[in-house]
XYZ file of C-alpha atoms in Angstrom:
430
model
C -36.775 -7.371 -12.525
C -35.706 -6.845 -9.236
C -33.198 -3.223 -8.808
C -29.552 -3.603 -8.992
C -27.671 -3.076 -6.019
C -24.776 -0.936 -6.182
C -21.383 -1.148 -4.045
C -21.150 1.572 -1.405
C -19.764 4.734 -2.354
C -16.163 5.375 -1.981
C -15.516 1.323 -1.958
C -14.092 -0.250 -5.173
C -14.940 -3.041 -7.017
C -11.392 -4.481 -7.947
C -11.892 -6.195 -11.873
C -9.550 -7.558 -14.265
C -9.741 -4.938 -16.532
C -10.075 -0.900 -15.769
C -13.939 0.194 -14.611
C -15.133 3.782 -16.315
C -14.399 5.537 -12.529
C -12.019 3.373 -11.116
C -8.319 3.232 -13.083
C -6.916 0.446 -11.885
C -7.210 -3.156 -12.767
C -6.364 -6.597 -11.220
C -3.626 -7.561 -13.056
C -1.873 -4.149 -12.121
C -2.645 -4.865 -8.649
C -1.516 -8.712 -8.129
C 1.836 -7.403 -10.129
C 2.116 -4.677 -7.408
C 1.686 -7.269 -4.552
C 4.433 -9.701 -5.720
C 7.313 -6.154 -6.262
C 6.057 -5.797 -2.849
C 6.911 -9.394 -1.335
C 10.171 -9.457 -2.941
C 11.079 -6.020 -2.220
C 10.328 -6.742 1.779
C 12.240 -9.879 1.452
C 14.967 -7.961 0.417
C 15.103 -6.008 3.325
C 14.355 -8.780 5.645
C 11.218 -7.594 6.829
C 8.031 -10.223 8.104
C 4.428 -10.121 7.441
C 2.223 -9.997 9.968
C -1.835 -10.057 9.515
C -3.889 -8.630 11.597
C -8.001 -8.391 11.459
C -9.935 -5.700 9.974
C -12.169 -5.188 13.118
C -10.794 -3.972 16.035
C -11.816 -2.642 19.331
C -12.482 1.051 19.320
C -10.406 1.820 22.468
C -7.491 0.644 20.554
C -7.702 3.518 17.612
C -8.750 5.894 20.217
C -5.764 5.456 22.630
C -3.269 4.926 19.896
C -4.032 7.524 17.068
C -5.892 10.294 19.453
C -9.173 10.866 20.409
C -8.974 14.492 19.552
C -7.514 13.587 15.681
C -10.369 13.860 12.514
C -9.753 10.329 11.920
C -11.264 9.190 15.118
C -13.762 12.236 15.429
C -15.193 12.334 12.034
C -13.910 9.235 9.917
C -13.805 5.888 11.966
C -16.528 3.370 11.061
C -17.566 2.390 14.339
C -20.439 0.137 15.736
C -21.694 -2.420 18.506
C -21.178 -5.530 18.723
C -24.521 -7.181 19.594
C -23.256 -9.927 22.152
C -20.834 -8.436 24.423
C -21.455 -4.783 23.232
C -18.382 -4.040 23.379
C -17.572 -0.672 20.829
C -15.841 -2.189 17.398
C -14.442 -0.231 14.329
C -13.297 -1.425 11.654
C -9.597 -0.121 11.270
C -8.741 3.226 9.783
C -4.735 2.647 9.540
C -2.509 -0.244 10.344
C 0.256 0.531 12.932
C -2.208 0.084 15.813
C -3.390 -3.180 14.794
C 0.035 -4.177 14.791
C 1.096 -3.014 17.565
C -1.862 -4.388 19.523
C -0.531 -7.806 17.734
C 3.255 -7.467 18.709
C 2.145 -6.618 22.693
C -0.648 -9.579 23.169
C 1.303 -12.116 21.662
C 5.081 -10.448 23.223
C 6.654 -11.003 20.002
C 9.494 -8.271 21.344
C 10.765 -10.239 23.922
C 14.274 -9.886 23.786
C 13.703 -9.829 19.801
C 13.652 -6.679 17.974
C 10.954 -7.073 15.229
C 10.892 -5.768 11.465
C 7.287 -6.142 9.860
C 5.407 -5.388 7.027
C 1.599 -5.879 6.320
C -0.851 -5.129 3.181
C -4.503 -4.521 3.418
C -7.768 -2.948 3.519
C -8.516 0.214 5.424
C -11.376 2.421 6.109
C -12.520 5.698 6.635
C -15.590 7.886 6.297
C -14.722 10.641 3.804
C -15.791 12.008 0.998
C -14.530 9.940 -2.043
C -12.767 11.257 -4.898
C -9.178 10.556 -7.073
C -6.748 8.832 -4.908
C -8.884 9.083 -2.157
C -11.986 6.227 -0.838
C -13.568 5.026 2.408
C -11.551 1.766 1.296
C -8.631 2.016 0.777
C -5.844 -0.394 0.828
C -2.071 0.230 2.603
C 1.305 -1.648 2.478
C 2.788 -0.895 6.127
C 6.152 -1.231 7.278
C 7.268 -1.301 11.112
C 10.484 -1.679 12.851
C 10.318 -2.055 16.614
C 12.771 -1.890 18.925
C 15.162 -0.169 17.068
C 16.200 2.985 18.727
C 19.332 4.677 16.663
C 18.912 6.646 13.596
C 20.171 3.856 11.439
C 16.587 2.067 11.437
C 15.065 5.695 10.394
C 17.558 6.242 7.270
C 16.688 2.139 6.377
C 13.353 2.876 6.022
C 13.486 5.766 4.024
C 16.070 4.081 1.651
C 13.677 1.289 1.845
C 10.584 3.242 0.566
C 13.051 5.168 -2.011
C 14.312 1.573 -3.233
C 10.353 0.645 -4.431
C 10.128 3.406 -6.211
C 13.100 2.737 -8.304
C 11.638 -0.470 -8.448
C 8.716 1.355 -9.780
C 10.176 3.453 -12.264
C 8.683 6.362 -10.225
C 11.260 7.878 -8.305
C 11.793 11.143 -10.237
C 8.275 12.234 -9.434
C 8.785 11.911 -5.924
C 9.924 14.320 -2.804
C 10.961 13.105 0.197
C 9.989 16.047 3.173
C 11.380 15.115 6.334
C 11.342 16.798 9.735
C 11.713 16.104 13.641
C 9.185 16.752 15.933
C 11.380 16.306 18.858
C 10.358 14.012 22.155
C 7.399 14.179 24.247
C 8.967 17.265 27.125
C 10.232 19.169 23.767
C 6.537 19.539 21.917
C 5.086 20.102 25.111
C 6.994 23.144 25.771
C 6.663 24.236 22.210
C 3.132 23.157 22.067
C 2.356 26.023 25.136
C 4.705 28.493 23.413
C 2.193 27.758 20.044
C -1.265 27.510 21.737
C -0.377 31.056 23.185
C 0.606 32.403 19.656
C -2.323 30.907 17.819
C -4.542 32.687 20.195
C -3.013 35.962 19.531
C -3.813 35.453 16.179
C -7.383 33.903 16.727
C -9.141 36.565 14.890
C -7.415 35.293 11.848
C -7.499 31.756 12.167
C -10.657 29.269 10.414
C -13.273 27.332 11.950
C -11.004 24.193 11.276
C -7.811 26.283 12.562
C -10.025 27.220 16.177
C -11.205 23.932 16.642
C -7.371 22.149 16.472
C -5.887 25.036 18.334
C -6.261 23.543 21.925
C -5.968 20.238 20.361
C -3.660 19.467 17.942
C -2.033 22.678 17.331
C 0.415 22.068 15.247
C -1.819 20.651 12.691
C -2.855 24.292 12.339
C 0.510 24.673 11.010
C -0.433 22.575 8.225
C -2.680 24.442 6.770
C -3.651 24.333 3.935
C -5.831 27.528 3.995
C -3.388 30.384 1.303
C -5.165 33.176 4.385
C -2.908 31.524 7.057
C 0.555 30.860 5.565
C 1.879 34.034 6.579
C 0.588 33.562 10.288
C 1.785 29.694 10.556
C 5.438 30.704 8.887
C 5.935 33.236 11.829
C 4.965 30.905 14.414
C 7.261 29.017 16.944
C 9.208 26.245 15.073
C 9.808 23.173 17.066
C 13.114 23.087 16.191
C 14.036 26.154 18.493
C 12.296 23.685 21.610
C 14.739 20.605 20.295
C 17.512 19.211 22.782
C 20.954 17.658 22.087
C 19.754 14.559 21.740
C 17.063 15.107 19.709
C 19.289 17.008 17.425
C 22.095 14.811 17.469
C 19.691 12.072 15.901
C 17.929 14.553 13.117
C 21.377 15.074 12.396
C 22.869 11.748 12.169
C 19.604 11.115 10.044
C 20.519 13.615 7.552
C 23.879 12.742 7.532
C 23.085 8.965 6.559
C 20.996 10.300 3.989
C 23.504 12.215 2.445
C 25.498 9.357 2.234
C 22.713 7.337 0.876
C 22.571 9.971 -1.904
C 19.102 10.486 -0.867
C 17.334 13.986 -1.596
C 15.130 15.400 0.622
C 13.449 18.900 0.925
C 13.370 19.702 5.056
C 9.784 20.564 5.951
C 9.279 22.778 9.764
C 5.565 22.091 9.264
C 5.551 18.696 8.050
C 3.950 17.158 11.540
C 1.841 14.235 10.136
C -1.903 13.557 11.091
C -1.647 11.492 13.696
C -1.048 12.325 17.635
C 1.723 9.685 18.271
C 4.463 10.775 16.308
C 7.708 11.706 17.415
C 11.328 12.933 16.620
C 11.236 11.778 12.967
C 8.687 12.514 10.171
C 8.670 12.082 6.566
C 6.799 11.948 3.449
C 7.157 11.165 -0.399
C 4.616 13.710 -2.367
C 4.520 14.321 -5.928
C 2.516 17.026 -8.350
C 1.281 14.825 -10.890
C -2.036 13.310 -8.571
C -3.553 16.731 -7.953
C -4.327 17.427 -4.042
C -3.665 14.190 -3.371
C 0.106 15.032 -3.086
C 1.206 12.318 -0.290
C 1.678 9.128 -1.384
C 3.878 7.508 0.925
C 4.394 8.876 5.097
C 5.708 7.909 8.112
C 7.945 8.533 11.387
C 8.665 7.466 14.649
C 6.364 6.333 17.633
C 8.212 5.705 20.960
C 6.300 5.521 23.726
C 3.300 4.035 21.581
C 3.940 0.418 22.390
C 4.076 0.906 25.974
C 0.557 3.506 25.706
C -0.965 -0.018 24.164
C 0.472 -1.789 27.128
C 3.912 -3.323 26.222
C 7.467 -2.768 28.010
C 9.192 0.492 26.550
C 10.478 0.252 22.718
C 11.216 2.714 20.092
C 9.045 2.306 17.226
C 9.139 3.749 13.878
C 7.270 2.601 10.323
C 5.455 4.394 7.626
C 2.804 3.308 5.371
C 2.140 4.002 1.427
C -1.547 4.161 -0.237
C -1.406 1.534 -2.916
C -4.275 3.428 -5.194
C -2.465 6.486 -5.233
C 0.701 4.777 -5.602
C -0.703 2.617 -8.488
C -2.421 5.591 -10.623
C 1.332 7.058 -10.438
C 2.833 3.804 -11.776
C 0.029 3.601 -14.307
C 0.382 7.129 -15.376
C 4.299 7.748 -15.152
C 6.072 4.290 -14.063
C 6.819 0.516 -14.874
C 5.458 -2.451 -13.483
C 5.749 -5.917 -15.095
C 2.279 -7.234 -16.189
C 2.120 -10.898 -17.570
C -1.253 -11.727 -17.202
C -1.927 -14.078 -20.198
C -1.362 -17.731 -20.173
C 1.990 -19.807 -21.601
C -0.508 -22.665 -23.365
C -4.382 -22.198 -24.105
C -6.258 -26.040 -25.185
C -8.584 -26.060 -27.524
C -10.568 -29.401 -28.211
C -13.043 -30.237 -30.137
C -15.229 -34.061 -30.762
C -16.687 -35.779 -28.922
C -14.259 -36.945 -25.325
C -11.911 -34.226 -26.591
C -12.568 -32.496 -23.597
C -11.673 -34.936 -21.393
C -7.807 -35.941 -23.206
C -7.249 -31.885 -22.970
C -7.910 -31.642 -19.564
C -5.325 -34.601 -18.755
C -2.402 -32.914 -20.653
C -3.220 -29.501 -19.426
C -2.689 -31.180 -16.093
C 0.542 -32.688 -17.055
C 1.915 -29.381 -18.256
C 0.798 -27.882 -15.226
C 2.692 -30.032 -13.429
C 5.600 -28.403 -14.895
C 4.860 -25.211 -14.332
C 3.361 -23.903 -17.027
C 0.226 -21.499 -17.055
C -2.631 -23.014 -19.019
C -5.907 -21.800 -19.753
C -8.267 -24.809 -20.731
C -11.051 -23.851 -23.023
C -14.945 -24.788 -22.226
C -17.625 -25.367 -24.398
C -18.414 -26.222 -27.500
C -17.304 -24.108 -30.597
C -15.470 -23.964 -33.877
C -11.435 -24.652 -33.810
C -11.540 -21.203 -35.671
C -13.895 -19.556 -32.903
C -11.407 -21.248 -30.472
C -8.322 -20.088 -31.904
C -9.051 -16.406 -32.265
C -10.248 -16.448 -28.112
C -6.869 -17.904 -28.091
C -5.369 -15.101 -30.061
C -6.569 -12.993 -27.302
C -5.935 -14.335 -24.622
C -2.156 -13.419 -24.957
C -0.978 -16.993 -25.299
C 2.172 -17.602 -26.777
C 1.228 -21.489 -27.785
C -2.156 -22.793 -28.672
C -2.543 -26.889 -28.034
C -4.892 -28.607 -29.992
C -6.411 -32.257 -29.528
C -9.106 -33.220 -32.092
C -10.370 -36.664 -33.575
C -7.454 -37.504 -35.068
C -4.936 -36.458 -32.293
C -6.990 -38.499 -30.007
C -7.096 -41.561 -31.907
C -2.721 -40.936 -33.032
C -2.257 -39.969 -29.535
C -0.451 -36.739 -30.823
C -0.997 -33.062 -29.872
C -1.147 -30.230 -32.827
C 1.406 -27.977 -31.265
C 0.830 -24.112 -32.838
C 3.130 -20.836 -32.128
C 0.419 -18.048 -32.153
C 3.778 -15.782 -32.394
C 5.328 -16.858 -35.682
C 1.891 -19.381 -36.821
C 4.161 -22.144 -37.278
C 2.139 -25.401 -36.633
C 3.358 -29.061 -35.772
C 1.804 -31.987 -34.676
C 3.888 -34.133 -32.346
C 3.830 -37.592 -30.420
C 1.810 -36.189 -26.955
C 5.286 -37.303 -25.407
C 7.088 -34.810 -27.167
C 4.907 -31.974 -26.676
C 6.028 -30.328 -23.328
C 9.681 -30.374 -25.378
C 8.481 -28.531 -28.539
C 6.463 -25.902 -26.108
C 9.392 -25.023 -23.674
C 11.305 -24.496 -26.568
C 9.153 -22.243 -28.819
C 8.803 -20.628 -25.075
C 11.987 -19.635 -24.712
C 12.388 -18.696 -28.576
């Protein structure tokens, strides 16, 4: 017998029912994707799709060559005709992006978009965490007042009421100011960091030059004291850029949205700007964010489109999902409205043409296949979740009748077929 081949670590089979090591199921999932259409609908938000593969310059000029997720994580290769440098796509804001500037979908049209797929990045797997994973993204573009910031987050706090998991989630928001304002605090931090260098990690030296103020994020217990004395961004912020954290909060507190304001919150990306946020919760261990986001002006035009302001965030549907499993409420209807069972001989054939005809009208039928007792058929039926079995045997072929039962209260009748999508739409609704 030849070995089995195994998926690749980190990347999920998705099955209908729950696997020993991964939680989740497909029935949880497809009920998750249609909250998630109607829920953007709602809003008025797009979709846009975009492909998995992209080239590598894009990732690199967008997210920051200097950033762990295109150092150590991006799955990156040649392509063996053109060699140019691919990767296959490690978050989803600079695929769009890339979209919305080749095909000039901003033209005089300010854009709101949404998108749900597969990501990927080399780390090392564990809960709520995978080298695929899968995102739900939400952009709006060309949007510049604070309005479009509050949106979103009342957005993102409207699906988890949808969810039934908005007690177990914080919203941290902070500014980060614009490009001249975190460059003068950036100088004022790389020079306070290195006072300090005896103190800081390997991790901590390494983003010092870099990406300093992802050294504020530590999560090393040895450096709180050191990054809570260090310059806050906030004493580098102008009057505009205050006037729009402001009007931000302001909305918010109209909204009757809670948040928790978070100096250090400065997200792991390089092209964020003026507003940051993110929903965590305690109940998924270290994986604490579930949901983040902010604003990216100047990011369009860095991927070669006219000036826009830019902001979106994007939620992990696996964490999000083990939080609805565990703690929230998502409607799962997975089971058929009729299940056919059959049995002589052309059976088959009779209970294929009216599970077509009730199809037709909308029902959900599951046809059975194969040959076995009415008895072995009706307990699969049982268990299938069906609330009516159909039955066509020798003598409803030959009466041209249909043995209607309700596996709810086991009341049985056997109708002319005619009458049969009647009798089911009523004990339906019953």
């Amino acid at each position: 017998m030849s070995q089995k081949i195994q998926a690749v670590k980190g990347m999920n089979d998705l099955l209908p029912v729950a696997q020993k090591d991964f939680k989740l199921n497909s029935a949880l999932w497809q009920a998750f994707e249609d909250v998630v259409v109607a829920w953007t609908r709602s809003f008025g938000y797009h979709q846009i799709r975009t492909p998995i593969v992209e080239q590598t310059g894009l990732f690199v000029r967008s997210i920051g060559e200097e950033t762990d997720v295109i150092g150590k994580e991006m799955y990156t290769f040649s392509d063996s005709n053109d060699k140019l440098s691919l990767s296959l796509r490690p978050e989803g804001t600079a695929s769009c992006l890339r979209a919305v500037v080749e095909h000039n979908l901003l033209y005089n049209n300010p854009q709101k978009l949404w998108y749900m797929g597969p990501m990927f990045r080399r780390e090392r797997p564990q809960k709520g965490r995978y080298r695929q994973f899968h995102q739900v993204g939400v952009e709006a573009l060309g949007f510049d007042g604070p309005d479009v910031d509050a949106e979103l987050i009342a957005m993102s706090a409207n699906l988890w009421e949808r969810l039934g998991i908005r007690e177990h989630l914080t919203l941290e928001l902070n500014t980060l100011g614009n490009q001249q304002e975190r460059a003068a605090h950036r100088t004022a931090l790389i020079a306070y960091l290195q006072q300090h260098e005896a103190l800081l990690d390997e991790d901590s030296r390494r983003r010092m030059h870099t990406n300093p103020l992802r050294v504020l994020d530590t999560k090393n217990p040895d450096l709180q004291a050191m990054a809570n004395a260090a310059p806050r961004l906030t004493e580098y912020l102008g009057t505009e850029s205050l006037a729009h954290y402001d009007a931000l909060k302001n909305m918010l507190d109209g909204l009757g949205i809670r948040y928790v304001e978070n100096p250090r919150l400065v997200r792991g990306l390089d092209y964020y700007n003026l507003t940051v946020f993110e929903w965590t919760t305690d109940k998924l261990g270290a994986q604490a964010t579930v949901c983040g986001g902010g604003r990216y002006n100047g990011l369009i035009e860095e991927l070669g489109g006219k000036p826009a302001s830019a902001i979106g965030f994007a939620l992990g549907i696996e964490r999000l999902l083990l939080l609805v499993q565990e703690f929230g409420q998502l409607a799962i209807n997975n089971a058929p409205d009729v299940y056919f069972l059959h049995q002589g001989e052309g059976s088959s054939l009779v209970a294929m043409q009216h599970a077509a005809l009730l199809r037709a009208e909308g029902l959900n039928v599951y046809l059975h296949c194969g040959e076995q007792s009415l008895k072995a058929q009706l307990k699969k039926a049982d268990a299938s979740g069906a609330a009516i079995a159909v039955i066509v045997a020798q003598e409803e072929q030959l009466n041209n009748t249909l043995t209607i039962k309700n596996l709810r209260t086991h009341e049985q009748q056997t109708v002319a077929a005619s009458a049969a999508l009647q009798l089911i739409q009523q004990w339906k609704k019953a």
